[in-house]
Coordinates of C-alpha atoms in Angstrom, one line a residue:
X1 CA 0.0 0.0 0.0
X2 CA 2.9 2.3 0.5
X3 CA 4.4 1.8 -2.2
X4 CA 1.4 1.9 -4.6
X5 CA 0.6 4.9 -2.9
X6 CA 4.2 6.6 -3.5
X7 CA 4.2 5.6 -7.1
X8 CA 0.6 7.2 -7.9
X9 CA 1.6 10.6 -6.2
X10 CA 4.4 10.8 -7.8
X11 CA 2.8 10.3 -10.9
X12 CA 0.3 13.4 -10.2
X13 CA 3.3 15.6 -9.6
X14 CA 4.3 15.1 -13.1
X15 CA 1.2 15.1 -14.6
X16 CA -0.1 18.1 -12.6
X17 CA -3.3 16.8 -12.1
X18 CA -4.9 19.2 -10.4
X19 CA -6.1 22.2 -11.6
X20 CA -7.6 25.2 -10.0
X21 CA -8.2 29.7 -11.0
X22 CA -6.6 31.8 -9.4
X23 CA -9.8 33.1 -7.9
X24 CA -10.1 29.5 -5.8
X25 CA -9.2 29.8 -2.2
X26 CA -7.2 27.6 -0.2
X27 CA -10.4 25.2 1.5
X28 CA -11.9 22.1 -0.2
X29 CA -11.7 18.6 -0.2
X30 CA -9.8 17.6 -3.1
X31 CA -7.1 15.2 -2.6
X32 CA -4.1 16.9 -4.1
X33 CA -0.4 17.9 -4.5
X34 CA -0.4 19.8 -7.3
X35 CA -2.3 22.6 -8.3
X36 CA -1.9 25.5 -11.0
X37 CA -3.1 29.5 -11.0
X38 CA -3.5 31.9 -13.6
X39 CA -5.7 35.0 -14.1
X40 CA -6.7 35.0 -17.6
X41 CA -9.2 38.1 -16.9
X42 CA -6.1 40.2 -16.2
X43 CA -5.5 43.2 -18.3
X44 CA -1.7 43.5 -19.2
X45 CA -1.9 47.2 -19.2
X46 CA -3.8 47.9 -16.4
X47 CA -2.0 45.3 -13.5
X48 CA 0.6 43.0 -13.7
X49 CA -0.8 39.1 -14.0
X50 CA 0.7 35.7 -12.2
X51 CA 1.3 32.8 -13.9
X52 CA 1.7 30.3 -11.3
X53 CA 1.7 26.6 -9.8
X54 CA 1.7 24.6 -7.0
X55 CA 4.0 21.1 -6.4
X56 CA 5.3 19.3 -3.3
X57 CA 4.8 16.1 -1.1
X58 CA 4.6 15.1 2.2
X59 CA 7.7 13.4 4.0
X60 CA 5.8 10.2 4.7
X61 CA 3.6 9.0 1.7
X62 CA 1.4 6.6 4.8
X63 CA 0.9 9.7 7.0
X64 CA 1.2 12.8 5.4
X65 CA -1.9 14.2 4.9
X66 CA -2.6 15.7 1.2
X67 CA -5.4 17.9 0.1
X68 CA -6.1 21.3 -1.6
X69 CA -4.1 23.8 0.5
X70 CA -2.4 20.9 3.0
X71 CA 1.2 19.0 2.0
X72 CA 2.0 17.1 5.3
X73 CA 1.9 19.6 7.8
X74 CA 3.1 22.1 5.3
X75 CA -0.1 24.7 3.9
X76 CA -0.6 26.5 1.1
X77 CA -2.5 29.5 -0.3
X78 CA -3.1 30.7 -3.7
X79 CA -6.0 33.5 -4.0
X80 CA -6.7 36.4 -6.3
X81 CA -9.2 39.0 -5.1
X82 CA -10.0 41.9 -6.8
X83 CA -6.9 44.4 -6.0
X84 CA -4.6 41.8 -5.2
X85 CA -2.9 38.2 -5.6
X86 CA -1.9 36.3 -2.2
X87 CA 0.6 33.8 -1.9
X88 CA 1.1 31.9 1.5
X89 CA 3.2 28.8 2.7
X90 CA 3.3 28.2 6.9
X91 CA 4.9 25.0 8.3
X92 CA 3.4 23.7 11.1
X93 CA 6.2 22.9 13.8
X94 CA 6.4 18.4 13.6
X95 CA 7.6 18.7 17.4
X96 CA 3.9 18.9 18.7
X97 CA 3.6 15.4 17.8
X98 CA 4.9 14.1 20.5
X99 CA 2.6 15.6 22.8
X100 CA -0.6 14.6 21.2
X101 CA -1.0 18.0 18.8
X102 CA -1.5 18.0 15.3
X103 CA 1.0 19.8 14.0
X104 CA -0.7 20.8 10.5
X105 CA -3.9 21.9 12.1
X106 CA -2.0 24.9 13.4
X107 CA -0.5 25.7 9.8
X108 CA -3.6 24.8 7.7
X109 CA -6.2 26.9 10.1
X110 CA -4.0 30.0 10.0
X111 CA -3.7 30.7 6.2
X112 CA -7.7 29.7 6.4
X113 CA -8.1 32.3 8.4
X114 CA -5.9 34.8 6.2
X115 CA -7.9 33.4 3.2
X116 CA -11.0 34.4 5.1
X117 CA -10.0 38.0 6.2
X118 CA -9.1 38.7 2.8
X119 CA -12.5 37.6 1.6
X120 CA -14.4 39.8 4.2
X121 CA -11.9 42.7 4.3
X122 CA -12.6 45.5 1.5
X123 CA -10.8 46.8 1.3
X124 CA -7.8 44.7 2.9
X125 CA -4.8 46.2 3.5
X126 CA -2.6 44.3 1.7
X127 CA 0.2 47.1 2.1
X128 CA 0.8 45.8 5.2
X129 CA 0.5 42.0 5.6
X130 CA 2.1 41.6 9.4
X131 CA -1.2 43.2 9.9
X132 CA -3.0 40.4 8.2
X133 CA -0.6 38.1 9.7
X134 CA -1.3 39.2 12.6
X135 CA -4.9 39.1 12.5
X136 CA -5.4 35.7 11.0
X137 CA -3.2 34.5 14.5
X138 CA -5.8 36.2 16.8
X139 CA -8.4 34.8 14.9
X140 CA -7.0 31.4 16.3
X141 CA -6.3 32.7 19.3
X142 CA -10.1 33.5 20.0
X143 CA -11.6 30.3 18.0
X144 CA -14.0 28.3 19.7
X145 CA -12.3 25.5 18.5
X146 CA -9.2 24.8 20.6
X147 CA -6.2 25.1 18.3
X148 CA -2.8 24.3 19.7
X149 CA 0.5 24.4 17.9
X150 CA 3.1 25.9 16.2
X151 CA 4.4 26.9 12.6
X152 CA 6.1 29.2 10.5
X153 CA 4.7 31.9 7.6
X154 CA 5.3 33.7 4.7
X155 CA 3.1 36.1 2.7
X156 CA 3.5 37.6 -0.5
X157 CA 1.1 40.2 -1.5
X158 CA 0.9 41.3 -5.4
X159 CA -1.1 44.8 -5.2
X160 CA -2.2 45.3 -9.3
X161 CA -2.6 48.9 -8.6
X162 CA 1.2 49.6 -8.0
X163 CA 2.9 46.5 -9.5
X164 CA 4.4 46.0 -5.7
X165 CA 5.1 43.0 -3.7
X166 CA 4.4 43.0 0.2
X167 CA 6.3 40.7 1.8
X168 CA 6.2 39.1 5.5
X169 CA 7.8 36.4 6.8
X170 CA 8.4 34.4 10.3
X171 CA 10.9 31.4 10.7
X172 CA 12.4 29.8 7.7
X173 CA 10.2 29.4 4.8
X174 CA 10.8 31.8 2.5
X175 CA 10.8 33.2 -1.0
X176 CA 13.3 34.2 -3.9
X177 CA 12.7 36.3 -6.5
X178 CA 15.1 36.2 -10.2
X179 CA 15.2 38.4 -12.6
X180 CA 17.8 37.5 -15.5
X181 CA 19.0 34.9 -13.9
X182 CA 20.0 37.1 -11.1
X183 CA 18.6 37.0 -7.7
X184 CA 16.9 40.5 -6.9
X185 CA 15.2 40.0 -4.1
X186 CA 15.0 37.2 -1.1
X187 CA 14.3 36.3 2.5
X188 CA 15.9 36.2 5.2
X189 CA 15.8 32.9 7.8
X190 CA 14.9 34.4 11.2
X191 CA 16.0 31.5 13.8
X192 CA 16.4 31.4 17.9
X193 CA 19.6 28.8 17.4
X194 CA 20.1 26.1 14.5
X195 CA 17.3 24.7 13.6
X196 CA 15.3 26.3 15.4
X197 CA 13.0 28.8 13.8
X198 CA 10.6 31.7 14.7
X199 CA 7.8 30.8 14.9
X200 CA 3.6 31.7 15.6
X201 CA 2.5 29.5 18.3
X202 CA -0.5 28.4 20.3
X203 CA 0.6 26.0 23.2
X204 CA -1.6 23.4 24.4
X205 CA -2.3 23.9 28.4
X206 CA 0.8 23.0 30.2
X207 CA 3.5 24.3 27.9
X208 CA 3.2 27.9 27.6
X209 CA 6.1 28.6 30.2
X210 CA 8.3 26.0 28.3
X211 CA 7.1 26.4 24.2
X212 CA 8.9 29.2 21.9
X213 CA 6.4 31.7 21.2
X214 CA 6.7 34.7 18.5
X215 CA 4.8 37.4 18.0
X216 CA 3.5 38.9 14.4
X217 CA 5.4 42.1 14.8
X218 CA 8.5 40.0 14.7
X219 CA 8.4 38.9 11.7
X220 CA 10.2 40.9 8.6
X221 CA 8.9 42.9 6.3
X222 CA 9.7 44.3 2.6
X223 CA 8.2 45.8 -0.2
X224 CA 9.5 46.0 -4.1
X225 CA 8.5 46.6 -7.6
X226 CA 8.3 43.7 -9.6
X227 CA 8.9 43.4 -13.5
X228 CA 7.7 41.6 -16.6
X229 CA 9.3 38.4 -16.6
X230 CA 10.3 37.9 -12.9
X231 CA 10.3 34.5 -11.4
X232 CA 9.4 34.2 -8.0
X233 CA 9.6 31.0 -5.7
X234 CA 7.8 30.6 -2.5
X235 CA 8.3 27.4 -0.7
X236 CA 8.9 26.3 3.0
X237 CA 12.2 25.2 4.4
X238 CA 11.9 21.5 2.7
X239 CA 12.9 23.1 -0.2
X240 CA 16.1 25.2 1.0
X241 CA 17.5 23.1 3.5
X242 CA 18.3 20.4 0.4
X243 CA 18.2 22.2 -2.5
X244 CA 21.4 24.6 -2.6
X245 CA 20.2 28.2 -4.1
X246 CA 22.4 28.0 -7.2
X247 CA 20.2 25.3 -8.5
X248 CA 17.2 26.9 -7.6
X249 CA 17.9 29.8 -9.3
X250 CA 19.1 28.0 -12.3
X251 CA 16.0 26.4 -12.3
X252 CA 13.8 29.7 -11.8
X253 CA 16.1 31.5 -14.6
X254 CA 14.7 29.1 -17.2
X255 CA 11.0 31.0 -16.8
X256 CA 11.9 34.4 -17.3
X257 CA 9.7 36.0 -18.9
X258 CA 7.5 32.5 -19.5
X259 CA 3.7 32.6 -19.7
X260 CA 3.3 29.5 -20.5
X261 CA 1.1 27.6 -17.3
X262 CA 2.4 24.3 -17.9
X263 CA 6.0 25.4 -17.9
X264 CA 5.5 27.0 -15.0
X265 CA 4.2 23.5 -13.7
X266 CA 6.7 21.3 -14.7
X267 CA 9.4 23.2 -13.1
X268 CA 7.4 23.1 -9.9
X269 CA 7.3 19.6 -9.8
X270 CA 10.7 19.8 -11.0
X271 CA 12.2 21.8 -8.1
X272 CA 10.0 19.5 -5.6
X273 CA 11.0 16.1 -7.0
X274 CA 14.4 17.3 -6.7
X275 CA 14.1 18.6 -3.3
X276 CA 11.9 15.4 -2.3
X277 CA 14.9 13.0 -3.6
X278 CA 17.7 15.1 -2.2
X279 CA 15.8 15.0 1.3
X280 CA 16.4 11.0 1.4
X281 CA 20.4 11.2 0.1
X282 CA 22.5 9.7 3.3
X283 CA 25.4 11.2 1.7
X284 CA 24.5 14.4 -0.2
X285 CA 26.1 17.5 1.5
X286 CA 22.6 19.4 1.9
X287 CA 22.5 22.9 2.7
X288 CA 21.2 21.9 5.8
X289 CA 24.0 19.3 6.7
X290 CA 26.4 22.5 5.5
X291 CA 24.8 24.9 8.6
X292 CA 24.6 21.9 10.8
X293 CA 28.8 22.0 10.1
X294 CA 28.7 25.7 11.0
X295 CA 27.3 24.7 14.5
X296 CA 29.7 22.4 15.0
X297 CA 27.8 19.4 14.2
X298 CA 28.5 16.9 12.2
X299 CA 26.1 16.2 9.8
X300 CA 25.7 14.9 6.2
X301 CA 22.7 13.7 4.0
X302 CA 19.5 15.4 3.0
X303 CA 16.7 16.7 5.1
X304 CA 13.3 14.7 5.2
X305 CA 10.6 16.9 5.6
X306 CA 7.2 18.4 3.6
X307 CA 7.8 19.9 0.7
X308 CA 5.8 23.2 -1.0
X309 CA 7.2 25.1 -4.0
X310 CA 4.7 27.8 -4.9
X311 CA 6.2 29.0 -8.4
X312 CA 4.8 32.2 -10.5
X313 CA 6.2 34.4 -12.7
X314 CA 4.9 37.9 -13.4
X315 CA 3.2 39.4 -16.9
X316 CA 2.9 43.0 -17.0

């Protein structure tokens, strides 16, 4: 079963078998690791359009959990509204496990909840997403529903009106943008020690004194034009702790200036079969194994974890 299971997601990463607009949301029940985005209502001389795709997997095929918007405890968000385009990756933190918690309920239920706000919200400001950020956490913080856990976040806002991207991010997903091949614009990791990110967190009763705990206003900011033909990668650590940046951006420099959806979609599922294979390589110096180093711990091999490579490039 695990095996026949590994084989037939694999094959729907290559075959992209899941489609979606970029008007869909983030919630649903389709069982899915792939999904693709574009705005074909978009009026190149009015606001700049996204071409873009989803691709990953789950670091165990038996438990990982995989539907629109969820890889593992990785989730994703792809949503156009009106004014703006919204990109969102937050990993919830694995450690919970081990004391009963869920860790993707933590990561799935906050980019809901930013998915939501900028549904309800008109207009949002999307010129300032730690405010969203930070509103989708004390959404959770007030639900009903007890939700416990931890993860990481990162937002990128498209406004059409300016051709800007808002930018916030906690812990270490993170985003790169190329243009020419060059890398113009990227994140930053923000981490407490090795390994050990900022993160958003909601501990269950017992572990508040003892559980790392970040605020929203902690998180970095930026804001940038982008231009026609820009590539720009979202994805959460799976990706960069085992796939060294040169390659990515040798991957992300072969779209510039692509429109083309299904180019855009194989080299997402290129970038996260990659990443997935190089995750499981006992003796591949990883990026990861490489900071480990820096710490002064000896490490080699890949990095098993979720993978989510959100992939767009920009037509103005």
């Amino acid at each position: 079963m695990h095996s026949v299971y590994g084989r037939l997601l694999s094959r729907s990463i290559v075959n992209g078998l899941y489609n979606c607009s970029s008007s869909s949301s983030s919630s649903g029940t389709s069982r899915t690791v792939v999904a693709n985005t574009t705005n074909e209502n978009v009026s190149p001389k009015s606001r700049p359009k996204l071409v873009s795709a989803v691709a990953g997997f789950p670091k165990s095929f038996k438990s990982g959990k995989v539907r629109k918007g969820q890889i593992g405890d990785d989730a994703w968000l792809v949503k156009n509204v009106d004014s703006a385009d919204v990109l969102a990756v937050a990993d919830g933190v694995g450690g919970w496990r081990d004391y009963g918690v869920d860790p993707s309920d933590f990561s799935l239920s906050l980019l809901r909840s930013i998915e939501r706000i900028t549904s309800i919200s008109n207009p949002c400001n999307f010129r300032n997403p730690v405010d969203l950020l930070s509103a989708a956490f004390h959404e959770l913080l007030h639900s009903k529903r007890p939700i416990t856990g931890s993860s990481t976040a990162c937002i990128l806002i498209l406004e059409h009106e300016s051709n800007n991207l808002f930018t916030v991010n906690i812990g270490d997903s993170g985003f790169l943008v190329v243009r020419k091949g060059q890398v113009v614009h990227k994140s930053e990791e923000q981490q407490h020690y090795f390994n050990t990110p900022f993160q958003l967190a909601l501990p269950p009763p017992g572990h508040h004194g003892s559980a790392l705990s970040d605020s929203p206003q902690s998180a970095s900011q930026s804001q940038f034009a982008v231009q026609d033909g820009d590539v720009i990668l979202l994805a959460t650590d799976g990706v960069f702790d085992n796939v060294p940046q040169p390659v990515l951006v040798a991957e992300l420099s072969k779209l510039g200036g692509v429109r083309d959806q299904l180019c855009v979609q194989k080299t997402a599922n290129s970038i996260a079969l990659m990443a997935r294979n190089l995750s499981f390589d006992g003796r591949y110096m990883s990026p990861f194994a490489q900071r480990a180093r820096d710490y002064g711990i000896r490490a080699v091999g890949g990095k098993p974890d979720d993978i989510t490579v959100l992939l767009a490039t920009v037509a103005i």
